CSV table of C-alpha atoms and ligand atoms in Angstrom, one decimal:
chain,number,residue,atom,x,y,z
B,1,UNK,CA,-55.7,48.2,35.1
B,2,UNK,CA,-54.7,47.9,31.5
B,3,UNK,CA,-53.4,49.9,28.5
B,4,UNK,CA,-57.1,50.3,27.4
B,5,UNK,CA,-57.7,52.7,30.2
B,6,UNK,CA,-55.8,55.4,28.2
B,7,UNK,CA,-58.1,57.1,25.7
B,8,UNK,CA,-57.2,58.8,22.4
B,9,UNK,CA,-58.2,62.1,24.0
B,10,UNK,CA,-55.7,61.6,26.8
B,11,UNK,CA,-53.0,60.8,24.3
B,12,UNK,CA,-53.8,64.0,22.4
B,13,UNK,CA,-53.7,66.0,25.6
B,14,UNK,CA,-50.4,64.5,26.6
B,15,UNK,CA,-48.9,65.3,23.2
B,16,UNK,CA,-50.1,68.9,23.3
B,17,UNK,CA,-48.5,69.3,26.8
B,18,UNK,CA,-45.2,67.8,25.4
B,19,UNK,CA,-45.3,70.3,22.5
B,20,UNK,CA,-45.8,73.1,25.0
B,21,UNK,CA,-42.6,72.0,26.7
B,22,UNK,CA,-44.2,70.3,29.7
B,23,UNK,CA,-43.4,66.9,31.3
B,24,UNK,CA,-45.6,63.9,31.1
B,25,UNK,CA,-45.6,60.6,33.0
B,26,UNK,CA,-45.6,57.7,30.5
B,27,UNK,CA,-45.8,54.0,30.9
B,28,UNK,CA,-43.1,51.9,29.1
B,29,UNK,CA,-42.7,48.1,29.2
B,30,UNK,CA,-39.7,48.5,31.7
B,31,UNK,CA,-40.7,51.3,34.1
B,32,UNK,CA,-42.6,54.5,33.9
B,33,UNK,CA,-40.8,57.4,32.3
B,34,UNK,CA,-40.8,61.2,32.9
B,35,UNK,CA,-41.0,62.4,29.3
B,36,UNK,CA,-40.2,65.7,27.7
B,37,UNK,CA,-39.4,67.0,24.2
B,38,UNK,CA,-35.8,66.0,23.6
B,39,UNK,CA,-35.3,68.9,21.2
B,40,UNK,CA,-36.5,71.5,23.7
B,41,UNK,CA,-33.7,72.4,26.2
B,42,UNK,CA,-36.1,74.2,28.6
B,43,UNK,CA,-38.3,71.1,28.7
B,44,UNK,CA,-35.3,68.8,29.3
B,45,UNK,CA,-34.1,71.1,32.1
B,46,UNK,CA,-37.6,70.7,33.7
B,47,UNK,CA,-37.1,66.9,33.8
B,48,UNK,CA,-33.8,67.4,35.8
B,49,UNK,CA,-35.5,69.9,38.1
B,50,UNK,CA,-38.5,67.6,38.8
B,51,UNK,CA,-36.2,64.6,39.5
B,52,UNK,CA,-33.6,66.6,41.4
B,53,UNK,CA,-31.2,64.8,39.1
B,54,UNK,CA,-27.6,66.0,38.6
B,55,UNK,CA,-27.2,67.7,35.2
B,56,UNK,CA,-24.3,65.4,34.2
B,57,UNK,CA,-26.5,62.3,34.3
B,58,UNK,CA,-27.6,61.9,30.6
B,59,UNK,CA,-31.1,60.9,29.6
B,60,UNK,CA,-32.4,58.2,27.3
B,61,UNK,CA,-34.2,59.5,24.2
B,62,UNK,CA,-37.2,57.4,23.2
B,63,UNK,CA,-38.0,57.2,19.5
B,64,UNK,CA,-41.2,56.4,17.5
B,65,UNK,CA,-39.4,54.3,14.9
B,66,UNK,CA,-35.9,53.4,13.6
B,67,UNK,CA,-36.4,56.2,10.9
B,68,UNK,CA,-35.5,58.6,13.7
B,69,UNK,CA,-32.2,56.9,14.6
B,70,UNK,CA,-30.2,59.0,12.1
B,71,UNK,CA,-31.7,62.2,13.3
B,72,UNK,CA,-30.4,61.6,16.9
B,73,UNK,CA,-27.2,59.6,16.2
B,74,UNK,CA,-24.3,59.8,13.7
B,75,UNK,CA,-21.8,57.2,12.4
B,76,UNK,CA,-24.3,54.5,13.2
B,77,UNK,CA,-22.6,51.1,13.0
B,78,UNK,CA,-24.2,48.1,11.3
B,79,UNK,CA,-24.5,46.4,14.7
B,80,UNK,CA,-26.9,49.2,15.8
B,81,UNK,CA,-29.3,48.5,12.9
B,82,UNK,CA,-29.1,44.8,13.6
B,83,UNK,CA,-30.0,45.2,17.3
B,84,UNK,CA,-32.7,47.7,16.4
B,85,UNK,CA,-34.2,45.2,14.0
B,86,UNK,CA,-34.0,42.3,16.4
B,87,UNK,CA,-35.0,44.0,19.7
B,88,UNK,CA,-37.0,47.2,19.1
B,89,UNK,CA,-39.5,48.0,20.2
B,90,UNK,CA,-38.2,46.5,23.4
B,91,UNK,CA,-36.2,46.8,26.6
B,92,UNK,CA,-32.9,47.7,25.0
B,93,UNK,CA,-31.1,51.0,25.0
B,94,UNK,CA,-28.2,51.7,22.5
B,95,UNK,CA,-25.5,54.3,23.2
B,96,UNK,CA,-24.3,55.8,19.9
B,97,UNK,CA,-22.4,58.9,18.8
B,98,UNK,CA,-24.9,61.8,19.0
B,99,UNK,CA,-26.1,63.9,16.1
B,100,UNK,CA,-24.4,67.2,16.4
B,101,UNK,CA,-27.7,69.2,16.8
B,102,UNK,CA,-29.0,67.3,19.9
B,103,UNK,CA,-29.3,69.6,22.9
B,104,UNK,CA,-26.4,69.1,25.3
B,105,UNK,CA,-28.9,69.1,28.2
B,106,UNK,CA,-30.0,65.6,27.0
B,107,UNK,CA,-26.6,64.0,26.8
B,108,UNK,CA,-25.0,65.6,29.8
B,109,UNK,CA,-22.6,67.4,27.4
B,110,UNK,CA,-21.2,64.0,26.2
B,111,UNK,CA,-20.6,63.1,22.6
B,112,UNK,CA,-22.8,60.1,22.9
B,113,UNK,CA,-26.6,59.6,23.2
B,114,UNK,CA,-28.7,56.8,24.6
B,115,UNK,CA,-31.7,55.7,22.4
B,116,UNK,CA,-34.5,53.2,22.5
B,117,UNK,CA,-37.9,52.4,21.1
B,118,UNK,CA,-40.2,51.3,24.0
B,119,UNK,CA,-42.6,48.4,23.5
B,120,UNK,CA,-45.6,49.7,25.5
B,121,UNK,CA,-48.6,50.6,23.3
B,122,UNK,CA,-49.3,53.8,25.1
B,123,UNK,CA,-45.7,55.0,24.9
B,124,UNK,CA,-45.7,54.1,21.2
B,125,UNK,CA,-49.0,55.9,20.6
B,126,UNK,CA,-47.6,59.1,22.2
B,127,UNK,CA,-44.3,58.9,20.3
B,128,UNK,CA,-46.0,58.4,17.0
B,129,UNK,CA,-48.5,61.3,17.5
B,130,UNK,CA,-45.6,63.5,18.8
B,131,UNK,CA,-43.5,62.6,15.8
B,132,UNK,CA,-40.2,63.2,17.6
B,133,UNK,CA,-37.9,62.0,20.3
B,134,UNK,CA,-38.9,62.1,24.0
B,135,UNK,CA,-36.2,62.3,26.6
B,136,UNK,CA,-37.5,60.1,29.5
B,137,UNK,CA,-35.6,59.0,32.6
B,138,UNK,CA,-37.4,56.7,35.0
B,139,UNK,CA,-40.2,58.8,36.7
B,140,UNK,CA,-38.8,58.8,40.2
B,141,UNK,CA,-36.9,61.3,42.3
B,142,UNK,CA,-33.2,60.9,41.9
B,143,UNK,CA,-31.8,57.8,43.6
B,144,UNK,CA,-35.2,56.3,44.6
B,145,UNK,CA,-37.1,53.2,43.4
B,146,UNK,CA,-38.2,53.3,39.8
B,147,UNK,CA,-42.0,53.3,39.3
B,148,UNK,CA,-43.8,50.4,37.7
B,149,UNK,CA,-47.4,51.8,38.3
B,150,UNK,CA,-49.0,55.1,37.6
B,151,UNK,CA,-49.8,55.4,41.4
B,152,UNK,CA,-46.0,55.2,42.0
B,153,UNK,CA,-45.4,58.2,39.7
B,154,UNK,CA,-48.2,60.2,41.5
B,155,UNK,CA,-46.5,59.4,44.9
B,156,UNK,CA,-43.2,60.7,43.5
B,157,UNK,CA,-44.3,64.0,42.0
B,158,UNK,CA,-47.9,64.7,43.2
B,159,UNK,CA,-49.3,67.9,41.7
B,160,UNK,CA,-46.0,68.8,40.2
B,161,UNK,CA,-46.8,66.3,37.4
B,162,UNK,CA,-50.5,66.7,36.5
B,163,UNK,CA,-50.4,64.4,33.5
B,164,UNK,CA,-49.5,60.7,34.1
B,165,UNK,CA,-50.9,58.2,31.5
B,166,UNK,CA,-52.0,55.0,33.3
B,167,UNK,CA,-50.9,52.1,31.2
B,168,UNK,CA,-51.2,49.5,34.0
B,169,UNK,CA,-48.3,47.6,35.6
B,170,UNK,CA,-45.1,47.6,33.5
B,171,UNK,CA,-44.5,44.1,32.0
B,172,UNK,CA,-40.7,43.9,32.5
B,173,UNK,CA,-40.4,45.8,35.8
B,174,UNK,CA,-36.8,46.8,35.7
B,175,UNK,CA,-34.9,49.3,33.5
B,176,UNK,CA,-33.7,48.4,30.0
B,177,UNK,CA,-30.4,46.8,29.2
B,178,UNK,CA,-27.9,49.5,28.0
B,179,UNK,CA,-25.4,48.6,25.3
B,180,UNK,CA,-22.6,50.9,24.3
B,181,UNK,CA,-22.0,50.8,20.5
B,182,UNK,CA,-20.2,54.2,20.4
B,183,UNK,CA,-16.7,52.7,19.9
B,184,UNK,CA,-15.2,49.2,19.6
B,185,UNK,CA,-16.9,46.1,20.6
B,186,UNK,CA,-20.5,46.2,22.1
B,187,UNK,CA,-20.3,46.7,25.9
B,188,UNK,CA,-23.1,46.3,28.4
B,189,UNK,CA,-23.3,49.4,30.6
B,190,UNK,CA,-26.3,48.4,32.6
B,191,UNK,CA,-27.7,44.8,32.7
B,192,UNK,CA,-31.4,44.3,32.1
B,193,UNK,CA,-33.7,41.4,31.5
B,194,UNK,CA,-32.4,41.2,28.0
B,195,UNK,CA,-29.2,39.3,28.8
B,196,UNK,CA,-25.7,39.5,27.2
B,197,UNK,CA,-26.2,36.0,25.9
B,198,UNK,CA,-29.5,37.0,24.2
B,199,UNK,CA,-27.7,40.0,22.7
B,200,UNK,CA,-24.8,37.8,21.5
B,201,UNK,CA,-22.3,39.8,23.6
B,202,UNK,CA,-19.4,37.9,24.9
B,203,UNK,CA,-18.7,38.5,28.6
B,204,UNK,CA,-15.6,37.3,30.5
B,205,UNK,CA,-16.7,35.0,33.2
B,206,UNK,CA,-14.4,35.2,36.2
B,207,UNK,CA,-13.8,32.1,38.4
B,208,UNK,CA,-16.2,33.2,41.0
B,209,UNK,CA,-19.0,33.1,38.4
B,210,UNK,CA,-19.3,36.8,38.5
B,211,UNK,CA,-19.8,38.4,35.1
B,212,UNK,CA,-17.8,41.3,33.8
B,213,UNK,CA,-17.9,44.0,32.6
B,214,UNK,CA,-20.4,45.4,35.0
B,215,UNK,CA,-21.9,48.9,35.2
B,216,UNK,CA,-18.9,51.2,35.2
B,217,UNK,CA,-17.8,52.9,38.4
B,218,UNK,CA,-18.6,52.0,41.9
B,219,UNK,CA,-22.0,50.8,42.9
B,220,UNK,CA,-23.7,54.1,43.8
B,221,UNK,CA,-26.8,54.0,45.9
B,222,UNK,CA,-29.7,53.8,43.6
B,223,UNK,CA,-33.2,52.3,43.3
B,224,UNK,CA,-33.2,52.6,47.0
B,225,UNK,CA,-35.9,52.3,49.7
B,226,UNK,CA,-35.7,54.6,52.7
B,227,UNK,CA,-35.6,51.7,55.1
B,228,UNK,CA,-32.0,50.2,55.4
B,229,UNK,CA,-31.8,47.1,53.1
B,230,UNK,CA,-29.5,44.1,53.5
B,231,UNK,CA,-29.0,41.2,51.2
B,232,UNK,CA,-29.1,37.8,53.0
B,233,UNK,CA,-28.8,34.1,52.4
B,234,UNK,CA,-32.0,32.1,52.8
B,235,UNK,CA,-30.8,30.9,56.2
B,236,UNK,CA,-30.2,34.4,57.5
B,237,UNK,CA,-33.6,35.4,56.3
B,238,UNK,CA,-35.2,32.6,58.2
B,239,UNK,CA,-33.8,33.8,61.5
B,240,UNK,CA,-36.9,35.7,62.5
B,241,UNK,CA,-36.2,39.2,63.9
B,242,UNK,CA,-38.4,41.8,65.3
B,243,UNK,CA,-38.8,45.0,63.2
B,244,UNK,CA,-37.5,43.2,60.1
B,245,UNK,CA,-39.5,42.8,56.9
B,246,UNK,CA,-38.2,40.2,54.4
B,247,UNK,CA,-38.3,40.0,50.6
B,248,UNK,CA,-38.2,36.3,50.0
B,249,UNK,CA,-38.0,34.2,46.9
B,250,UNK,CA,-40.6,31.5,46.4
B,251,UNK,CA,-42.2,31.4,49.8
B,252,UNK,CA,-41.9,33.4,53.0
B,253,UNK,CA,-39.9,31.6,55.7
B,254,UNK,CA,-42.2,30.4,58.5
B,255,UNK,CA,-42.7,33.1,61.2
B,256,UNK,CA,-41.3,36.0,59.1
B,257,UNK,CA,-43.1,39.1,57.9
B,258,UNK,CA,-42.7,40.4,54.4
B,259,UNK,CA,-43.4,39.7,50.8
B,260,UNK,CA,-42.3,36.8,48.6
B,261,UNK,CA,-41.7,37.1,44.8
B,262,UNK,CA,-41.8,34.2,42.3
B,263,UNK,CA,-38.8,32.0,41.7
B,264,UNK,CA,-39.0,32.8,38.0
B,265,UNK,CA,-36.6,35.7,37.2
B,266,UNK,CA,-39.0,37.4,34.7
B,267,UNK,CA,-41.9,37.3,37.2
B,268,UNK,CA,-39.6,38.3,40.1
B,269,UNK,CA,-38.4,41.4,38.1
B,270,UNK,CA,-42.0,42.3,37.2
B,271,UNK,CA,-42.9,42.5,40.9
B,272,UNK,CA,-39.6,43.8,42.4
B,273,UNK,CA,-40.0,47.5,42.6
B,274,UNK,CA,-43.7,47.4,43.7
B,275,UNK,CA,-42.6,44.9,46.5
B,276,UNK,CA,-39.8,47.3,47.6
B,277,UNK,CA,-42.1,50.2,47.7
B,278,UNK,CA,-44.7,48.2,49.7
B,279,UNK,CA,-42.0,47.0,52.2
B,280,UNK,CA,-40.6,50.5,52.5
B,281,UNK,CA,-44.0,51.8,53.5
B,282,UNK,CA,-44.3,49.3,56.5
B,283,UNK,CA,-42.2,51.4,58.8
B,284,UNK,CA,-39.7,48.5,59.6
B,285,UNK,CA,-36.3,49.0,61.1
B,286,UNK,CA,-34.7,47.0,58.3
B,287,UNK,CA,-35.5,45.1,55.1
B,288,UNK,CA,-33.8,41.7,54.4
B,289,UNK,CA,-33.8,40.6,50.8
B,290,UNK,CA,-33.0,37.0,49.9
B,291,UNK,CA,-30.0,36.9,47.5
B,292,UNK,CA,-31.2,35.3,44.2
B,293,UNK,CA,-29.3,32.3,42.7
B,294,UNK,CA,-26.3,32.7,40.4
B,295,UNK,CA,-26.9,32.8,36.7
B,296,UNK,CA,-27.3,35.2,33.8
B,297,UNK,CA,-31.1,35.3,34.1
B,298,UNK,CA,-30.8,36.9,37.6
B,299,UNK,CA,-27.9,39.2,36.9
B,300,UNK,CA,-29.9,42.4,36.4
B,301,UNK,CA,-32.0,41.7,39.4
B,302,UNK,CA,-28.9,41.1,41.6
B,303,UNK,CA,-27.5,44.4,40.2
B,304,UNK,CA,-30.6,46.3,41.3
B,305,UNK,CA,-30.7,44.7,44.7
B,306,UNK,CA,-27.0,45.5,45.3
B,307,UNK,CA,-27.6,49.1,44.3
B,308,UNK,CA,-30.7,49.3,46.6
B,309,UNK,CA,-28.5,48.0,49.5
B,310,UNK,CA,-25.4,50.1,48.6
B,311,UNK,CA,-26.5,53.0,50.9
B,312,UNK,CA,-26.9,50.7,53.9
B,313,UNK,CA,-24.0,49.9,56.2
B,314,UNK,CA,-23.4,46.3,57.4
B,315,UNK,CA,-25.4,45.6,60.5
Q,401,LIG,O1,-36.0,51.2,30.9
Q,401,LIG,C1,-35.4,52.3,30.9
Q,401,LIG,O2,-34.3,52.5,30.3
Q,401,LIG,C2,-36.2,53.5,31.5
Q,401,LIG,C3,-37.5,53.7,30.7
Q,401,LIG,C4,-38.2,55.0,31.2
Q,401,LIG,O3,-37.1,53.9,29.3
Q,401,LIG,N1,-35.4,54.7,31.6
Q,401,LIG,C5,-34.3,54.8,32.4
Q,401,LIG,O4,-33.8,56.1,32.4
Q,401,LIG,O5,-34.0,53.9,33.2
Q,401,LIG,P1,-32.8,56.6,33.6
Q,401,LIG,O6,-32.6,58.0,33.3
Q,401,LIG,O7,-33.3,56.3,34.9
Q,401,LIG,O8,-31.5,55.8,33.3
Q,401,LIG,C6,-30.8,56.2,32.2
Q,401,LIG,C7,-29.4,55.6,32.2
Q,401,LIG,C8,-28.5,56.3,33.2
Q,401,LIG,O9,-27.9,55.3,34.0
Q,401,LIG,C9,-27.6,57.0,32.3
Q,401,LIG,O10,-26.3,57.2,32.9
Q,401,LIG,C10,-27.5,56.1,31.1
Q,401,LIG,O11,-28.8,55.7,30.9
Q,401,LIG,N2,-27.1,56.9,29.9
Q,401,LIG,C11,-27.9,57.9,29.3
Q,401,LIG,N3,-27.2,58.4,28.3
Q,401,LIG,C12,-26.0,57.8,28.2
Q,401,LIG,C13,-24.8,57.9,27.4
Q,401,LIG,N4,-24.7,58.8,26.4
Q,401,LIG,N5,-23.8,57.1,27.7
Q,401,LIG,C14,-23.8,56.2,28.7
Q,401,LIG,N6,-24.9,56.0,29.5
Q,401,LIG,C15,-26.0,56.8,29.3
Q,402,LIG,MG1,-33.6,55.8,36.8
């Protein structure tokens, strides 16, 4: 599958549906999004209803170009224009003060708004033809694993979402890095494959090697398979147990059942959510995921694994 499988007619049809206030499944370079017209409160409410997402969880608005930045944000600091120039289109979301006419449905009634320009050619084609902002959370039901293939989106929403543009597998594979620029120094709210170092953001490194600040608040269960998931050292992973499927790094321990992902963090992230979905479908009693090594390149991956495991009690 590739981006070429989406025709101009399909783009035109998707844009017409968006203009009517309908939702559309859309590939981005990070994960698939559930898109709706950001200026249409009824359309945005439909996104929340489809996802069963609480209304106070704000959405990311996707823009066709930086020209739209000042129509969705106000008091835009120089740093925002710099990040936009360096990293957009790309897997970076900026939190800014919202323009006063942005529907409150989009921002969860907050005074800030999350914005990004995605790098996927299909998303960009839709945005440019739409000529406006599209609110698009990840196209999964609330709390579940984000989709990185059109088939994942179909399995989340079925006939409730007739239009899903198939842009192939998402290149990055996990959600964008979110940087808060709405006041004071830039702050990372959600780690992504674009690291703090690449963004030139200083992070305090505690003695344990853990990086702060992390995502605010407690680790809520998120990106979660239905099967209980535990994070394990390589040694614990090797202890072969009946009913357990493993998610290993590099190679599968001898005698274990499961999936292995590459030792390279970019390639691991690319395959992570599809692997979790596949393992979840195997009807195991538990999933054991090998803890990745320390280091900034793995931080966003460890964050997603910890969230996926957060709903599971210790065995
Ligand atoms: O890569 C991505 O960012 C994907 C693709 C589709 O663009 N989108 C995505 O959306 O991950 P979603 O809705 O699953 O996650 C949006 C995150 C949430 O954690 C939300 O709390 C945060 O963005 N967010 C949105 N608006 C915010 C705001 N004004 N201030 C702080 N966080 C905000
Ligand atoms: Mg999400």
